[in-house]
PDB file of C-alpha atoms and ligand atoms in Angstrom:
ATOM      1  CA  UNK A 529       6.713 -27.366 -26.585  1.00 98.00           C
ATOM      2  CA  UNK A 530       3.119 -28.539 -25.656  1.00 98.00           C
ATOM      3  CA  UNK A 531       0.040 -26.404 -27.477  1.00 98.00           C
ATOM      4  CA  UNK A 532      -3.082 -26.632 -25.492  1.00 98.00           C
ATOM      5  CA  UNK A 533      -6.520 -24.994 -25.412  1.00 98.00           C
ATOM      6  CA  UNK A 534      -8.396 -26.048 -22.791  1.00 98.00           C
ATOM      7  CA  UNK A 535      -8.356 -24.937 -19.176  1.00 98.00           C
ATOM      8  CA  UNK A 536      -7.923 -28.744 -18.058  1.00 98.00           C
ATOM      9  CA  UNK A 537      -5.354 -29.409 -20.264  1.00 98.00           C
ATOM     10  CA  UNK A 538      -3.517 -26.779 -19.443  1.00 98.00           C
ATOM     11  CA  UNK A 539      -4.257 -27.687 -15.726  1.00 98.00           C
ATOM     12  CA  UNK A 540      -2.930 -31.658 -16.370  1.00 98.00           C
ATOM     13  CA  UNK A 541       0.363 -30.253 -17.599  1.00 98.00           C
ATOM     14  CA  UNK A 542       1.268 -28.086 -14.772  1.00 98.00           C
ATOM     15  CA  UNK A 543      -0.311 -30.560 -12.363  1.00 98.00           C
ATOM     16  CA  UNK A 544       2.135 -32.949 -13.958  1.00 98.00           C
ATOM     17  CA  UNK A 545       5.224 -30.261 -13.185  1.00 98.00           C
ATOM     18  CA  UNK A 546       4.112 -29.413  -9.793  1.00 98.00           C
ATOM     19  CA  UNK A 547       4.005 -32.983  -8.855  1.00 98.00           C
ATOM     20  CA  UNK A 548       7.489 -33.388  -9.929  1.00 98.00           C
ATOM     21  CA  UNK A 549       8.647 -30.416  -7.531  1.00 98.00           C
ATOM     22  CA  UNK A 550       8.445 -28.035 -10.394  1.00 98.00           C
ATOM     23  CA  UNK A 551       8.211 -24.256 -10.445  1.00 98.00           C
ATOM     24  CA  UNK A 552       5.768 -22.094 -12.737  1.00 98.00           C
ATOM     25  CA  UNK A 553       6.121 -19.490 -14.392  1.00 99.00           C
ATOM     26  CA  UNK A 554       3.550 -17.216 -16.289  1.00 99.00           C
ATOM     27  CA  UNK A 555       4.185 -14.849 -19.148  1.00 99.00           C
ATOM     28  CA  UNK A 556       0.732 -13.859 -20.496  1.00 99.00           C
ATOM     29  CA  UNK A 557       0.311 -12.246 -23.836  1.00 98.00           C
ATOM     30  CA  UNK A 558      -2.452 -11.427 -27.225  1.00 98.00           C
ATOM     31  CA  UNK A 559       0.353 -12.430 -29.293  1.00 98.00           C
ATOM     32  CA  UNK A 560       1.978 -11.056 -32.856  1.00 98.00           C
ATOM     33  CA  UNK A 561       5.121 -11.825 -30.338  1.00 98.00           C
ATOM     34  CA  UNK A 562       7.864  -9.766 -30.818  1.00 98.00           C
ATOM     35  CA  UNK A 563      11.707  -8.989 -29.273  1.00 98.00           C
ATOM     36  CA  UNK A 564       9.762  -7.477 -25.784  1.00 98.00           C
ATOM     37  CA  UNK A 565       7.747 -11.149 -25.551  1.00 98.00           C
ATOM     38  CA  UNK A 566      10.541 -13.305 -25.920  1.00 98.00           C
ATOM     39  CA  UNK A 567      12.498 -11.362 -23.091  1.00 98.00           C
ATOM     40  CA  UNK A 568       9.831 -11.882 -21.354  1.00 98.00           C
ATOM     41  CA  UNK A 569      10.249 -15.430 -21.699  1.00 98.00           C
ATOM     42  CA  UNK A 570      13.987 -15.793 -21.070  1.00 98.00           C
ATOM     43  CA  UNK A 571      13.712 -14.050 -18.120  1.00 98.00           C
ATOM     44  CA  UNK A 572      10.803 -16.278 -17.531  1.00 98.00           C
ATOM     45  CA  UNK A 573      13.108 -18.759 -17.305  1.00 98.00           C
ATOM     46  CA  UNK A 574      15.496 -17.779 -14.896  1.00 98.00           C
ATOM     47  CA  UNK A 575      12.967 -17.442 -12.569  1.00 98.00           C
ATOM     48  CA  UNK A 576      11.272 -21.064 -12.801  1.00 98.00           C
ATOM     49  CA  UNK A 577      11.746 -24.605 -13.968  1.00 98.00           C
ATOM     50  CA  UNK A 578       8.829 -24.621 -16.704  1.00 98.00           C
ATOM     51  CA  UNK A 579       7.325 -21.596 -18.615  1.00 98.00           C
ATOM     52  CA  UNK A 580       3.484 -21.036 -19.867  1.00 99.00           C
ATOM     53  CA  UNK A 581       3.065 -18.456 -22.081  1.00 99.00           C
ATOM     54  CA  UNK A 582      -0.408 -17.355 -22.630  1.00 99.00           C
ATOM     55  CA  UNK A 583      -1.743 -16.503 -26.440  1.00 98.00           C
ATOM     56  CA  UNK A 584      -5.026 -14.720 -25.883  1.00 98.00           C
ATOM     57  CA  UNK A 585      -6.780 -11.702 -27.527  1.00 98.00           C
ATOM     58  CA  UNK A 586      -8.472 -10.900 -24.911  1.00 98.00           C
ATOM     59  CA  UNK A 587     -11.803  -9.114 -25.674  1.00 98.00           C
ATOM     60  CA  UNK A 588     -13.370  -7.319 -22.478  1.00 98.00           C
ATOM     61  CA  UNK A 589     -10.095  -5.275 -22.928  1.00 98.00           C
ATOM     62  CA  UNK A 590     -10.896  -3.600 -25.935  1.00 98.00           C
ATOM     63  CA  UNK A 591     -13.502  -0.806 -26.132  1.00 97.00           C
ATOM     64  CA  UNK A 592     -16.239  -0.141 -28.640  1.00 96.00           C
ATOM     65  CA  UNK A 593     -14.521   1.079 -31.836  1.00 95.00           C
ATOM     66  CA  UNK A 594     -11.175  -0.233 -30.865  1.00 97.00           C
ATOM     67  CA  UNK A 595      -9.096  -3.090 -32.867  1.00 96.00           C
ATOM     68  CA  UNK A 596     -10.445  -6.249 -31.203  1.00 98.00           C
ATOM     69  CA  UNK A 597     -11.188  -7.351 -34.668  1.00 97.00           C
ATOM     70  CA  UNK A 598      -8.069  -6.207 -36.170  1.00 96.00           C
ATOM     71  CA  UNK A 599      -5.720  -6.831 -33.710  1.00 97.00           C
ATOM     72  CA  UNK A 600      -2.895  -9.153 -35.865  1.00 97.00           C
ATOM     73  CA  UNK A 601      -3.390 -12.451 -34.850  1.00 98.00           C
ATOM     74  CA  UNK A 602      -0.164 -14.521 -35.901  1.00 98.00           C
ATOM     75  CA  UNK A 603      -0.533 -17.847 -35.006  1.00 97.00           C
ATOM     76  CA  UNK A 604       2.069 -19.519 -36.623  1.00 98.00           C
ATOM     77  CA  UNK A 605       4.725 -17.214 -36.076  1.00 98.00           C
ATOM     78  CA  UNK A 606       3.817 -17.063 -33.030  1.00 98.00           C
ATOM     79  CA  UNK A 607       4.443 -20.525 -32.405  1.00 98.00           C
ATOM     80  CA  UNK A 608       7.776 -21.109 -34.198  1.00 98.00           C
ATOM     81  CA  UNK A 609       9.312 -18.334 -32.136  1.00 98.00           C
ATOM     82  CA  UNK A 610       8.348 -19.880 -29.014  1.00 98.00           C
ATOM     83  CA  UNK A 611       9.292 -22.980 -29.905  1.00 97.00           C
ATOM     84  CA  UNK A 612      12.246 -21.403 -30.523  1.00 98.00           C
ATOM     85  CA  UNK A 613      12.980 -19.669 -27.290  1.00 98.00           C
ATOM     86  CA  UNK A 614      12.290 -22.829 -25.025  1.00 95.00           C
ATOM     87  CA  UNK A 615       8.859 -22.305 -23.180  1.00 98.00           C
ATOM     88  CA  UNK A 616       7.645 -25.341 -22.349  1.00 98.00           C
ATOM     89  CA  UNK A 617       4.060 -24.608 -23.161  1.00 98.00           C
ATOM     90  CA  UNK A 618       1.421 -22.647 -24.987  1.00 98.00           C
ATOM     91  CA  UNK A 619      -2.090 -22.204 -23.510  1.00 99.00           C
ATOM     92  CA  UNK A 620      -4.392 -20.587 -26.521  1.00 98.00           C
ATOM     93  CA  UNK A 621      -7.806 -20.892 -25.115  1.00 98.00           C
ATOM     94  CA  UNK A 622     -10.638 -19.585 -27.568  1.00 98.00           C
ATOM     95  CA  UNK A 623     -13.018 -16.478 -25.972  1.00 98.00           C
ATOM     96  CA  UNK A 624     -15.606 -19.234 -24.946  1.00 98.00           C
ATOM     97  CA  UNK A 625     -13.489 -21.365 -23.358  1.00 98.00           C
ATOM     98  CA  UNK A 626     -11.844 -18.349 -20.962  1.00 98.00           C
ATOM     99  CA  UNK A 627     -15.780 -16.280 -20.702  1.00 98.00           C
ATOM    100  CA  UNK A 628     -18.955 -18.122 -20.175  1.00 96.00           C
ATOM    101  CA  UNK A 629     -21.661 -16.480 -21.620  1.00 93.00           C
ATOM    102  CA  UNK A 630     -23.044 -15.643 -18.712  1.00 96.00           C
ATOM    103  CA  UNK A 631     -20.186 -14.304 -16.448  1.00 96.00           C
ATOM    104  CA  UNK A 632     -21.039 -11.991 -13.861  1.00 97.00           C
ATOM    105  CA  UNK A 633     -17.854 -11.135 -12.547  1.00 98.00           C
ATOM    106  CA  UNK A 634     -15.405  -8.578 -13.153  1.00 98.00           C
ATOM    107  CA  UNK A 635     -12.030  -8.146 -11.234  1.00 98.00           C
ATOM    108  CA  UNK A 636     -12.007  -4.057 -10.518  1.00 98.00           C
ATOM    109  CA  UNK A 637      -8.637  -2.271  -9.119  1.00 98.00           C
ATOM    110  CA  UNK A 638     -10.745   1.087  -8.648  1.00 98.00           C
ATOM    111  CA  UNK A 639      -9.193   4.667  -8.887  1.00 98.00           C
ATOM    112  CA  UNK A 640      -6.051   3.653 -10.051  1.00 98.00           C
ATOM    113  CA  UNK A 641      -7.748   1.568 -13.461  1.00 98.00           C
ATOM    114  CA  UNK A 642      -9.875   5.083 -14.042  1.00 98.00           C
ATOM    115  CA  UNK A 643      -6.613   7.708 -14.486  1.00 98.00           C
ATOM    116  CA  UNK A 644      -4.540   8.201 -17.603  1.00 98.00           C
ATOM    117  CA  UNK A 645      -4.889   5.463 -20.284  1.00 98.00           C
ATOM    118  CA  UNK A 646      -8.301   4.239 -17.834  1.00 98.00           C
ATOM    119  CA  UNK A 647      -9.504   7.823 -18.719  1.00 98.00           C
ATOM    120  CA  UNK A 648      -9.359   7.461 -22.237  1.00 97.00           C
ATOM    121  CA  UNK A 649     -10.116   3.635 -22.532  1.00 98.00           C
ATOM    122  CA  UNK A 650     -12.890   2.934 -19.578  1.00 98.00           C
ATOM    123  CA  UNK A 651     -13.271  -0.413 -18.668  1.00 98.00           C
ATOM    124  CA  UNK A 652      -9.960  -1.680 -20.324  1.00 98.00           C
ATOM    125  CA  UNK A 653      -7.870  -2.216 -16.985  1.00 98.00           C
ATOM    126  CA  UNK A 654     -11.372  -4.189 -15.614  1.00 98.00           C
ATOM    127  CA  UNK A 655     -10.596  -6.567 -18.771  1.00 98.00           C
ATOM    128  CA  UNK A 656      -7.194  -6.735 -18.153  1.00 99.00           C
ATOM    129  CA  UNK A 657      -7.531  -7.234 -14.239  1.00 99.00           C
ATOM    130  CA  UNK A 658     -10.067 -10.028 -15.012  1.00 99.00           C
ATOM    131  CA  UNK A 659      -8.336 -12.264 -17.185  1.00 99.00           C
ATOM    132  CA  UNK A 660      -5.177 -11.951 -15.578  1.00 99.00           C
ATOM    133  CA  UNK A 661      -6.766 -12.840 -12.624  1.00 99.00           C
ATOM    134  CA  UNK A 662      -8.620 -15.689 -14.540  1.00 98.00           C
ATOM    135  CA  UNK A 663      -5.330 -16.760 -16.120  1.00 99.00           C
ATOM    136  CA  UNK A 664      -3.450 -16.718 -12.620  1.00 99.00           C
ATOM    137  CA  UNK A 665      -6.242 -19.139 -10.867  1.00 98.00           C
ATOM    138  CA  UNK A 666      -6.419 -21.568 -14.406  1.00 98.00           C
ATOM    139  CA  UNK A 667      -2.335 -21.451 -14.233  1.00 98.00           C
ATOM    140  CA  UNK A 668      -1.321 -21.348 -10.765  1.00 98.00           C
ATOM    141  CA  UNK A 669       1.868 -19.551 -11.291  1.00 98.00           C
ATOM    142  CA  UNK A 670       4.962 -19.056  -9.213  1.00 98.00           C
ATOM    143  CA  UNK A 671       5.927 -16.194 -11.010  1.00 99.00           C
ATOM    144  CA  UNK A 672       4.593 -13.897 -13.821  1.00 99.00           C
ATOM    145  CA  UNK A 673       6.167 -12.155 -16.119  1.00 99.00           C
ATOM    146  CA  UNK A 674       4.725  -8.668 -17.851  1.00 98.00           C
ATOM    147  CA  UNK A 675       6.865  -5.738 -19.743  1.00 98.00           C
ATOM    148  CA  UNK A 676       7.137  -2.513 -17.479  1.00 98.00           C
ATOM    149  CA  UNK A 677       6.212  -0.651 -21.172  1.00 98.00           C
ATOM    150  CA  UNK A 678       2.617  -1.437 -19.937  1.00 98.00           C
ATOM    151  CA  UNK A 679       3.407   0.619 -16.336  1.00 98.00           C
ATOM    152  CA  UNK A 680      -0.281   1.391 -15.463  1.00 98.00           C
ATOM    153  CA  UNK A 681      -0.849  -2.584 -16.202  1.00 98.00           C
ATOM    154  CA  UNK A 682       1.657  -3.671 -14.510  1.00 98.00           C
ATOM    155  CA  UNK A 683       0.848  -1.574 -11.522  1.00 98.00           C
ATOM    156  CA  UNK A 684      -3.087  -2.377 -11.604  1.00 98.00           C
ATOM    157  CA  UNK A 685      -1.936  -6.099 -11.650  1.00 98.00           C
ATOM    158  CA  UNK A 686       0.677  -5.845  -8.830  1.00 98.00           C
ATOM    159  CA  UNK A 687      -2.038  -4.339  -6.947  1.00 98.00           C
ATOM    160  CA  UNK A 688      -4.694  -6.612  -7.660  1.00 98.00           C
ATOM    161  CA  UNK A 689      -2.261  -9.193  -6.956  1.00 98.00           C
ATOM    162  CA  UNK A 690      -1.789  -7.728  -3.118  1.00 98.00           C
ATOM    163  CA  UNK A 691      -5.169  -6.805  -2.465  1.00 98.00           C
ATOM    164  CA  UNK A 692      -6.474 -10.133  -3.140  1.00 98.00           C
ATOM    165  CA  UNK A 693      -3.941 -11.865  -1.955  1.00 98.00           C
ATOM    166  CA  UNK A 694      -2.700 -13.822  -5.532  1.00 98.00           C
ATOM    167  CA  UNK A 695       0.370 -15.886  -4.409  1.00 98.00           C
ATOM    168  CA  UNK A 696       2.326 -14.989  -7.313  1.00 98.00           C
ATOM    169  CA  UNK A 697       5.220 -12.832  -7.373  1.00 98.00           C
ATOM    170  CA  UNK A 698       5.092 -10.362  -9.915  1.00 99.00           C
ATOM    171  CA  UNK A 699       8.142  -9.558 -12.305  1.00 98.00           C
ATOM    172  CA  UNK A 700       8.384  -6.268 -14.183  1.00 98.00           C
ATOM    173  CA  UNK A 701      10.653  -6.818 -17.604  1.00 98.00           C
ATOM    174  CA  UNK A 702      12.713  -3.613 -18.968  1.00 98.00           C
ATOM    175  CA  UNK A 703      10.815  -2.263 -22.162  1.00 98.00           C
ATOM    176  CA  UNK A 704      12.942  -3.431 -25.325  1.00 98.00           C
ATOM    177  CA  UNK A 705      13.459  -0.778 -27.644  1.00 98.00           C
ATOM    178  CA  UNK A 706      14.259  -0.280 -31.235  1.00 97.00           C
ATOM    179  CA  UNK A 707      17.610   1.677 -32.191  1.00 97.00           C
ATOM    180  CA  UNK A 708      15.104   4.816 -32.490  1.00 97.00           C
ATOM    181  CA  UNK A 709      14.085   4.410 -29.041  1.00 98.00           C
ATOM    182  CA  UNK A 710      10.629   3.641 -29.962  1.00 98.00           C
ATOM    183  CA  UNK A 711       9.237   0.813 -27.689  1.00 98.00           C
ATOM    184  CA  UNK A 712       8.188  -2.664 -29.292  1.00 98.00           C
ATOM    185  CA  UNK A 713       4.741  -2.669 -29.513  1.00 97.00           C
ATOM    186  CA  UNK A 714       2.598  -5.485 -31.834  1.00 96.00           C
ATOM    187  CA  UNK A 715       0.453  -1.958 -32.374  1.00 96.00           C
ATOM    188  CA  UNK A 716       3.758  -0.597 -34.057  1.00 97.00           C
ATOM    189  CA  UNK A 717       2.781  -2.889 -37.290  1.00 96.00           C
ATOM    190  CA  UNK A 718      -0.253  -0.115 -37.646  1.00 97.00           C
ATOM    191  CA  UNK A 719       2.358   2.826 -38.265  1.00 98.00           C
ATOM    192  CA  UNK A 720       3.131   3.800 -41.794  1.00 97.00           C
ATOM    193  CA  UNK A 721       7.215   3.855 -42.489  1.00 96.00           C
ATOM    194  CA  UNK A 722       6.856   7.739 -42.487  1.00 96.00           C
ATOM    195  CA  UNK A 723       5.325   7.298 -38.906  1.00 97.00           C
ATOM    196  CA  UNK A 724       7.500   4.630 -37.197  1.00 97.00           C
ATOM    197  CA  UNK A 725      10.062   7.336 -37.923  1.00 97.00           C
ATOM    198  CA  UNK A 726       8.026  10.009 -36.231  1.00 97.00           C
ATOM    199  CA  UNK A 727       6.655   7.746 -33.465  1.00 98.00           C
ATOM    200  CA  UNK A 728      10.577   7.584 -32.021  1.00 98.00           C
ATOM    201  CA  UNK A 729       9.565  11.392 -30.671  1.00 98.00           C
ATOM    202  CA  UNK A 730       7.362   9.602 -28.047  1.00 98.00           C
ATOM    203  CA  UNK A 731      10.687   8.140 -26.341  1.00 98.00           C
ATOM    204  CA  UNK A 732      12.324  11.295 -26.743  1.00 98.00           C
ATOM    205  CA  UNK A 733       9.430  13.187 -25.371  1.00 98.00           C
ATOM    206  CA  UNK A 734      10.119  11.511 -22.028  1.00 98.00           C
ATOM    207  CA  UNK A 735      13.708  11.842 -21.946  1.00 98.00           C
ATOM    208  CA  UNK A 736      13.939  15.613 -22.271  1.00 98.00           C
ATOM    209  CA  UNK A 737      11.192  16.032 -19.752  1.00 98.00           C
ATOM    210  CA  UNK A 738      13.652  13.592 -17.485  1.00 98.00           C
ATOM    211  CA  UNK A 739      16.572  15.582 -18.274  1.00 98.00           C
ATOM    212  CA  UNK A 740      14.910  18.948 -16.957  1.00 98.00           C
ATOM    213  CA  UNK A 741      13.506  17.286 -13.828  1.00 98.00           C
ATOM    214  CA  UNK A 742      17.118  15.881 -13.163  1.00 98.00           C
ATOM    215  CA  UNK A 743      18.904  19.301 -14.164  1.00 98.00           C
ATOM    216  CA  UNK A 744      16.292  20.813 -11.070  1.00 98.00           C
ATOM    217  CA  UNK A 745      13.417  21.977 -12.981  1.00 97.00           C
ATOM    218  CA  UNK A 746      10.658  22.405 -10.087  1.00 96.00           C
ATOM    219  CA  UNK A 747       7.523  23.154 -12.089  1.00 98.00           C
ATOM    220  CA  UNK A 748       6.180  19.999 -13.613  1.00 98.00           C
ATOM    221  CA  UNK A 749       3.054  21.496 -14.813  1.00 98.00           C
ATOM    222  CA  UNK A 750       5.487  23.458 -16.904  1.00 98.00           C
ATOM    223  CA  UNK A 751       7.293  20.108 -18.173  1.00 98.00           C
ATOM    224  CA  UNK A 752       4.450  18.374 -18.798  1.00 98.00           C
ATOM    225  CA  UNK A 753       3.033  21.203 -20.574  1.00 98.00           C
ATOM    226  CA  UNK A 754       6.268  21.721 -22.651  1.00 98.00           C
ATOM    227  CA  UNK A 755       6.047  17.897 -23.425  1.00 98.00           C
ATOM    228  CA  UNK A 756       2.309  18.218 -25.020  1.00 98.00           C
ATOM    229  CA  UNK A 757       3.309  20.984 -27.393  1.00 98.00           C
ATOM    230  CA  UNK A 758       6.819  19.185 -28.367  1.00 98.00           C
ATOM    231  CA  UNK A 759       4.608  15.978 -29.131  1.00 98.00           C
ATOM    232  CA  UNK A 760       1.651  18.019 -30.944  1.00 98.00           C
ATOM    233  CA  UNK A 761       4.587  19.642 -32.956  1.00 98.00           C
ATOM    234  CA  UNK A 762       5.779  16.147 -33.654  1.00 98.00           C
ATOM    235  CA  UNK A 763       2.617  15.582 -35.532  1.00 98.00           C
ATOM    236  CA  UNK A 764       1.215  13.813 -32.771  1.00 98.00           C
ATOM    237  CA  UNK A 765      -2.483  14.213 -30.819  1.00 98.00           C
ATOM    238  CA  UNK A 766      -1.184  13.525 -27.101  1.00 98.00           C
ATOM    239  CA  UNK A 767      -3.844  12.018 -24.672  1.00 98.00           C
ATOM    240  CA  UNK A 768      -1.622  12.835 -21.726  1.00 98.00           C
ATOM    241  CA  UNK A 769       2.071  13.019 -20.342  1.00 98.00           C
ATOM    242  CA  UNK A 770       1.776  12.728 -16.502  1.00 98.00           C
ATOM    243  CA  UNK A 771       4.914  12.977 -13.847  1.00 98.00           C
ATOM    244  CA  UNK A 772       3.736  10.427 -10.941  1.00 98.00           C
ATOM    245  CA  UNK A 773       5.280   8.662  -8.439  1.00 98.00           C
ATOM    246  CA  UNK A 774       6.317   5.235  -9.470  1.00 98.00           C
ATOM    247  CA  UNK A 775       4.753   2.771  -6.347  1.00 95.00           C
ATOM    248  CA  UNK A 776       1.068   4.717  -6.725  1.00 96.00           C
ATOM    249  CA  UNK A 777       1.026   6.229 -10.148  1.00 98.00           C
ATOM    250  CA  UNK A 778      -0.476   9.480  -8.374  1.00 98.00           C
ATOM    251  CA  UNK A 779       0.325  12.838  -9.546  1.00 98.00           C
ATOM    252  CA  UNK A 780       4.608  13.390  -8.400  1.00 98.00           C
ATOM    253  CA  UNK A 781       5.361  16.712  -6.558  1.00 96.00           C
ATOM    254  CA  UNK A 782       8.887  17.935  -5.860  1.00 96.00           C
ATOM    255  CA  UNK A 783      10.093  16.058  -2.720  1.00 97.00           C
ATOM    256  CA  UNK A 784       9.023  12.678  -4.669  1.00 98.00           C
ATOM    257  CA  UNK A 785      12.252  11.010  -5.771  1.00 98.00           C
ATOM    258  CA  UNK A 786      11.159   7.334  -7.669  1.00 98.00           C
ATOM    259  CA  UNK A 787       9.311   9.195 -10.187  1.00 98.00           C
ATOM    260  CA  UNK A 788       7.579   7.651 -13.720  1.00 98.00           C
ATOM    261  CA  UNK A 789       6.772   9.672 -16.706  1.00 99.00           C
ATOM    262  CA  UNK A 790       3.933   8.164 -18.244  1.00 99.00           C
ATOM    263  CA  UNK A 791       2.707   9.274 -21.542  1.00 98.00           C
ATOM    264  CA  UNK A 792       0.424   8.207 -24.353  1.00 98.00           C
ATOM    265  CA  UNK A 793      -0.310   9.799 -27.859  1.00 98.00           C
ATOM    266  CA  UNK A 794      -1.701   9.168 -31.394  1.00 98.00           C
ATOM    267  CA  UNK A 795       0.161   9.183 -34.306  1.00 98.00           C
ATOM    268  CA  UNK A 796      -2.365   8.792 -37.033  1.00 97.00           C
ATOM    269  CA  UNK A 797      -4.697   5.861 -36.196  1.00 95.00           C
ATOM    270  CA  UNK A 798      -2.022   4.049 -34.079  1.00 97.00           C
ATOM    271  CA  UNK A 799      -2.498   4.887 -30.336  1.00 97.00           C
ATOM    272  CA  UNK A 800       0.807   4.307 -28.897  1.00 98.00           C
ATOM    273  CA  UNK A 801       2.068   4.589 -24.970  1.00 98.00           C
ATOM    274  CA  UNK A 802       5.476   4.816 -22.947  1.00 98.00           C
ATOM    275  CA  UNK A 803       7.205   5.486 -19.877  1.00 98.00           C
ATOM    276  CA  UNK A 804      10.422   6.198 -18.472  1.00 98.00           C
ATOM    277  CA  UNK A 805      11.373   5.439 -14.657  1.00 98.00           C
ATOM    278  CA  UNK A 806      14.057   7.155 -12.873  1.00 98.00           C
ATOM    279  CA  UNK A 807      15.273   8.143  -9.455  1.00 98.00           C
ATOM    280  CA  UNK A 808      15.695  11.993  -8.582  1.00 95.00           C
TER     281      UNK A 808
HETATM  282  O1  PAF B1131      -0.106  -6.830 -22.052  1.00 69.64           O
HETATM  283  C1  PAF B1131      -0.878  -7.743 -22.576  1.00 69.64           C
HETATM  284  O2  PAF B1131      -0.359  -8.240 -23.877  1.00 69.64           O
HETATM  285  C2  PAF B1131      -2.576  -7.922 -22.166  1.00 69.64           C
HETATM  286  O3  PAF B1131      -2.980  -6.620 -21.664  1.00 69.64           O
HETATM  287  C3  PAF B1131      -2.555  -9.118 -21.469  1.00 69.64           C
HETATM  288  C4  PAF B1131      -1.858  -8.914 -20.030  1.00 69.64           C
HETATM  289  C5  PAF B1131      -1.669 -10.010 -21.800  1.00 69.64           C
HETATM  290  C6  PAF B1131      -3.807  -9.342 -20.736  1.00 69.64           C
HETATM  291  O4  PAF B1131      -5.041  -9.306 -21.577  1.00 69.64           O
END
């Protein structure tokens, strides 16, 4: 696997593959790679001839007082995992390579970026959309893969690609879970072992709500209220629990068929998110 730190090196590598008629997949990450990321790389290998992985802890998607400084940076381990995974290129730029100091342009998917996680993390999705748009412009992949775990992020990115006519296919890849049901996340590393056991209740809350809907319960507000209570009793400080339409993340009503349950909650100091998609 080739490792590059500059935009021009990454463009050179991609250009050579392109002139040989090869297709390119991009897996954008912030590093501290776990089984969920490696699944993205695996799926990427099925979709294109060459796989580029980016590792960039993007400062613009972290708010004041969030964990940008302490976000786990595990460069050597990540490189070893990627080598074994069969990725072709690791693009690992410095902040100064990605952002010029007087940058004036922000990509903002309005509305969607202000709901749910966007309400608690103002500016977060603008940071995500801007950096992903930049990565698309740098690598110019045919396909890019993102985890379904960050469902709102995936919806923001799909909307941006549609609205800006960016020629890239966006693929959502199934969440990888621990045996307990806890969705894999780099932030799980912040949990104490006691918290890690309790954290599995986040997924349980989603399963209970899904089962209630599938059993025919029609008061979605009541289901959401019970889920928030369940999380509180399990020791979380819930942020939101929302029954939404899969396509645009607006609140679902009882006639909607394709649903996604979105939730975020704090356990101790750690903010966790999870979701569950299903058809009614
Ligand atoms: O999901 C992530 O790791 C990040 O939000 C992403 C998509 C790499 C953008 O920085």
